[in-house]
Short mmCIF file of C-alpha atoms in Angstrom, two decimals:
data_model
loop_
_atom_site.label_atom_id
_atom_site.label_comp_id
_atom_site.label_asym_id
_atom_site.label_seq_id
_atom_site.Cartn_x
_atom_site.Cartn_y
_atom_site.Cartn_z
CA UNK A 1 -0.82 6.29 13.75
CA UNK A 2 -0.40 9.73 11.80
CA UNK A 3 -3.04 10.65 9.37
CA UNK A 4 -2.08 14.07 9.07
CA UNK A 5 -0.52 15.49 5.33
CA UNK A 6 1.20 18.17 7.73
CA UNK A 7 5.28 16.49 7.42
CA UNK A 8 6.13 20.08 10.15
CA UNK A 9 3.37 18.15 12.29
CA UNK A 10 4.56 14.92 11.56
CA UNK A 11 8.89 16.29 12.26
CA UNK A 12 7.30 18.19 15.61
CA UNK A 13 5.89 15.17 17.12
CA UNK A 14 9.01 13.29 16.81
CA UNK A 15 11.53 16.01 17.34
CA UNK A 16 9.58 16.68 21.02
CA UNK A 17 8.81 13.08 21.56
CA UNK A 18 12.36 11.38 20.80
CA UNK A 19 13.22 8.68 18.24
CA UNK A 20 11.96 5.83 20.21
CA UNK A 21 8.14 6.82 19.35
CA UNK A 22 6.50 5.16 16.70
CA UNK A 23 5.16 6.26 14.51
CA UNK A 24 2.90 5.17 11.47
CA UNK A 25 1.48 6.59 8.23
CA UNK A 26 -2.34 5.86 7.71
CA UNK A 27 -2.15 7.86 4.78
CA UNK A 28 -1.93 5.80 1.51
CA UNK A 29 -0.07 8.53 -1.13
CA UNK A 30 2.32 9.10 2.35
CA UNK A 31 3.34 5.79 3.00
CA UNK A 32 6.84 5.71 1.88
CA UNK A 33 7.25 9.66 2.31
CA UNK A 34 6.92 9.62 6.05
CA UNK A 35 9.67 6.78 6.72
CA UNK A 36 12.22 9.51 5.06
CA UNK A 37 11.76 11.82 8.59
CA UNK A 38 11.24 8.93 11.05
CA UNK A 39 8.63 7.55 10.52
CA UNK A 40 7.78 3.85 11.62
CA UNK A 41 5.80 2.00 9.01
CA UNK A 42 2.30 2.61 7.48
CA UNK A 43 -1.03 0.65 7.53
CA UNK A 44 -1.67 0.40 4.23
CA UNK A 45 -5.15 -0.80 2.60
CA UNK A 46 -3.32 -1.16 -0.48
CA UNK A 47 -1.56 -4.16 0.47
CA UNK A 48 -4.37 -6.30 0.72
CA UNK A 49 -4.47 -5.80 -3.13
CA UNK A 50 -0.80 -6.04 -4.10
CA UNK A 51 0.87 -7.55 -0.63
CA UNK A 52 3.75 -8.59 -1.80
CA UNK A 53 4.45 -5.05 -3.83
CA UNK A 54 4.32 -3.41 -0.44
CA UNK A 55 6.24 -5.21 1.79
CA UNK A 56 8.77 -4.97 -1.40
CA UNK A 57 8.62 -1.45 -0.88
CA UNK A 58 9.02 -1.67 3.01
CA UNK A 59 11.67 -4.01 2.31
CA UNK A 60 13.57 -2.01 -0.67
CA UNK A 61 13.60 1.50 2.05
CA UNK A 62 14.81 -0.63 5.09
CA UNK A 63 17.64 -1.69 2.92
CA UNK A 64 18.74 1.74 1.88
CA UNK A 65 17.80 1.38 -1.86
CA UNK A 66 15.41 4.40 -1.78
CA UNK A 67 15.04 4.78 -5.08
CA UNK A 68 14.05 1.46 -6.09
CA UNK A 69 11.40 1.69 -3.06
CA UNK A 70 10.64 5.11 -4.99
CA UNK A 71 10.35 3.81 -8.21
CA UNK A 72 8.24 0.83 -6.73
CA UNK A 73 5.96 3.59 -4.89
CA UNK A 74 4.71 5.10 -7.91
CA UNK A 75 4.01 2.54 -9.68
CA UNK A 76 1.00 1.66 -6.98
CA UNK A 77 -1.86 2.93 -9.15
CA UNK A 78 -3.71 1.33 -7.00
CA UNK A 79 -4.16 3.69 -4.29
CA UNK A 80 -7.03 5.45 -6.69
CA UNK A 81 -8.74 2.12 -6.89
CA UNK A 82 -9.80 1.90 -3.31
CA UNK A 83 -11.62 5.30 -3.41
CA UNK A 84 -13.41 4.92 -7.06
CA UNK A 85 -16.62 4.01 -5.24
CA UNK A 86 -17.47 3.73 -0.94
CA UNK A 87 -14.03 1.88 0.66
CA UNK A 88 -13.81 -1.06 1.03
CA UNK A 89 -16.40 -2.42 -1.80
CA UNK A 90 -13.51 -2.05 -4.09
CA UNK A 91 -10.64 -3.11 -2.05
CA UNK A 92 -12.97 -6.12 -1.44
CA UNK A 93 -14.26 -6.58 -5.27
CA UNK A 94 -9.75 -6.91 -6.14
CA UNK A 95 -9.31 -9.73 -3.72
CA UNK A 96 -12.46 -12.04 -4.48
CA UNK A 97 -11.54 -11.33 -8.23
CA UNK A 98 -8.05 -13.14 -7.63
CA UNK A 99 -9.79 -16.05 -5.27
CA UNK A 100 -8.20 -14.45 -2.35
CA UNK A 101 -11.19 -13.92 -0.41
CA UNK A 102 -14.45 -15.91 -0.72
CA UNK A 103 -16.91 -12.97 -0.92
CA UNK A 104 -16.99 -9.53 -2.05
CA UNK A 105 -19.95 -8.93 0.29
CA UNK A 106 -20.49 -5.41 2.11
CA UNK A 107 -22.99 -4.66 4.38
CA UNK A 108 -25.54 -2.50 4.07
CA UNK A 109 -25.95 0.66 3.17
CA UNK A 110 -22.68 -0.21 0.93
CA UNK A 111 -23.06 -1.81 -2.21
CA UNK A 112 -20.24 -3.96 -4.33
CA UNK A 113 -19.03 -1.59 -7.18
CA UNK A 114 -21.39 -0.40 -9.90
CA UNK A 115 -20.72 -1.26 -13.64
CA UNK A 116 -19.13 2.16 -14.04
CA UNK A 117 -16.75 1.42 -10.85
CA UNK A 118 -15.68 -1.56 -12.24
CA UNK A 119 -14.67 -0.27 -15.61
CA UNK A 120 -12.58 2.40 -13.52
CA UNK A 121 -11.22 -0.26 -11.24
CA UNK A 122 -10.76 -2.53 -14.24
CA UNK A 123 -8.36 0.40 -15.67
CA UNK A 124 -6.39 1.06 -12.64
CA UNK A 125 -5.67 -2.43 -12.55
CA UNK A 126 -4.78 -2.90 -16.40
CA UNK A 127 -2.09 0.33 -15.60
CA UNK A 128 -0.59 -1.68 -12.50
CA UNK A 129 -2.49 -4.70 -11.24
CA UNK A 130 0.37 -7.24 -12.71
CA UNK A 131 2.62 -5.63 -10.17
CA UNK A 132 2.60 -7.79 -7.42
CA UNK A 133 2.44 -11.05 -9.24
CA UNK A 134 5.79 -9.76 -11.35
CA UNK A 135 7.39 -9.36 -7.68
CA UNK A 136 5.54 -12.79 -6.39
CA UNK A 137 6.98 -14.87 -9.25
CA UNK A 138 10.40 -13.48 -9.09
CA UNK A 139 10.66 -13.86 -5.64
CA UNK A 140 9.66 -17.71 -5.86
CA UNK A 141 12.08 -17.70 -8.65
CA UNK A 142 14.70 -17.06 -6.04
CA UNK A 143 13.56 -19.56 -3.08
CA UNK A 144 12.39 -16.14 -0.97
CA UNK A 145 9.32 -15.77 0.99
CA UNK A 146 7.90 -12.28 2.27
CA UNK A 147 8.40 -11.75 5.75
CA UNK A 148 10.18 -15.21 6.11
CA UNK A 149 13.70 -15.26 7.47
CA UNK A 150 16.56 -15.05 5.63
#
């Protein structure tokens, strides 16, 4: 996994190491950016709040409509959610909110998000949280599961 914002790093690796070594991003704001040199795929804390927007994204690149995945890309507000307080108290707080999860319990010394997080999380949200249940719906609209087979 590449955490590095260095993309001469990131071409160096790859150019030395050959095409067959994957690579992915573990940087959030990189994730689609780093496919464009070679990159593999990206863990991405973001998709355990909007999933299916994600794998859209993934999906939308692999299928050579980069600027759809582009467009989709920036419209992921969401990547300043997880750091408005300690990660992963809000990427925890999103998920229990839409009865994903069953708890939005972190251990100690973390705390769930203050009331001033939450109004910050709340807003982030407002700006893009529908997104992945305006990709979920369509999709079911059209018989298609993420990741299933076509």
């Amino acid at each position: 996994m590449e955490t590095t914002k260095d993309f001469e790093h990131f071409s160096r690796v790859l150019h030395a190491c050959g095409r067959s070594l994957l690579v992915w991003s573990g940087i959030e704001l990189l994730c689609l950016p780093l496919l464009a040199p070679g990159g593999t795929g990206f863990v991405s804390t973001v998709a355990n709040l909007a999933p299916s927007a994600v794998v859209r994204m993934y999906e939308l690149w692999e299928e050579d409509e980069f600027d759809a995945a582009r467009d989709l890309h920036y419209r992921l507000p969401l990547v300043g959610l997880l750091f408005v307080e300690t990660n992963p108290a809000p990427a925890k707080w999103v998920p229990h909110q839409q009865g994903r999860i069953s708890s939005a319990h972190v251990r100690p010394p973390l705390t769930t998000p203050t009331d001033a997080g939450l109004a910050k999380i709340r807003a982030l949200l407002a700006e893009g949280g529908d997104l992945t249940q305006q990709i979920e719906t369509q999709q079911a609209h059209q018989g298609r599961q993420i990741g299933a087979p076509e």
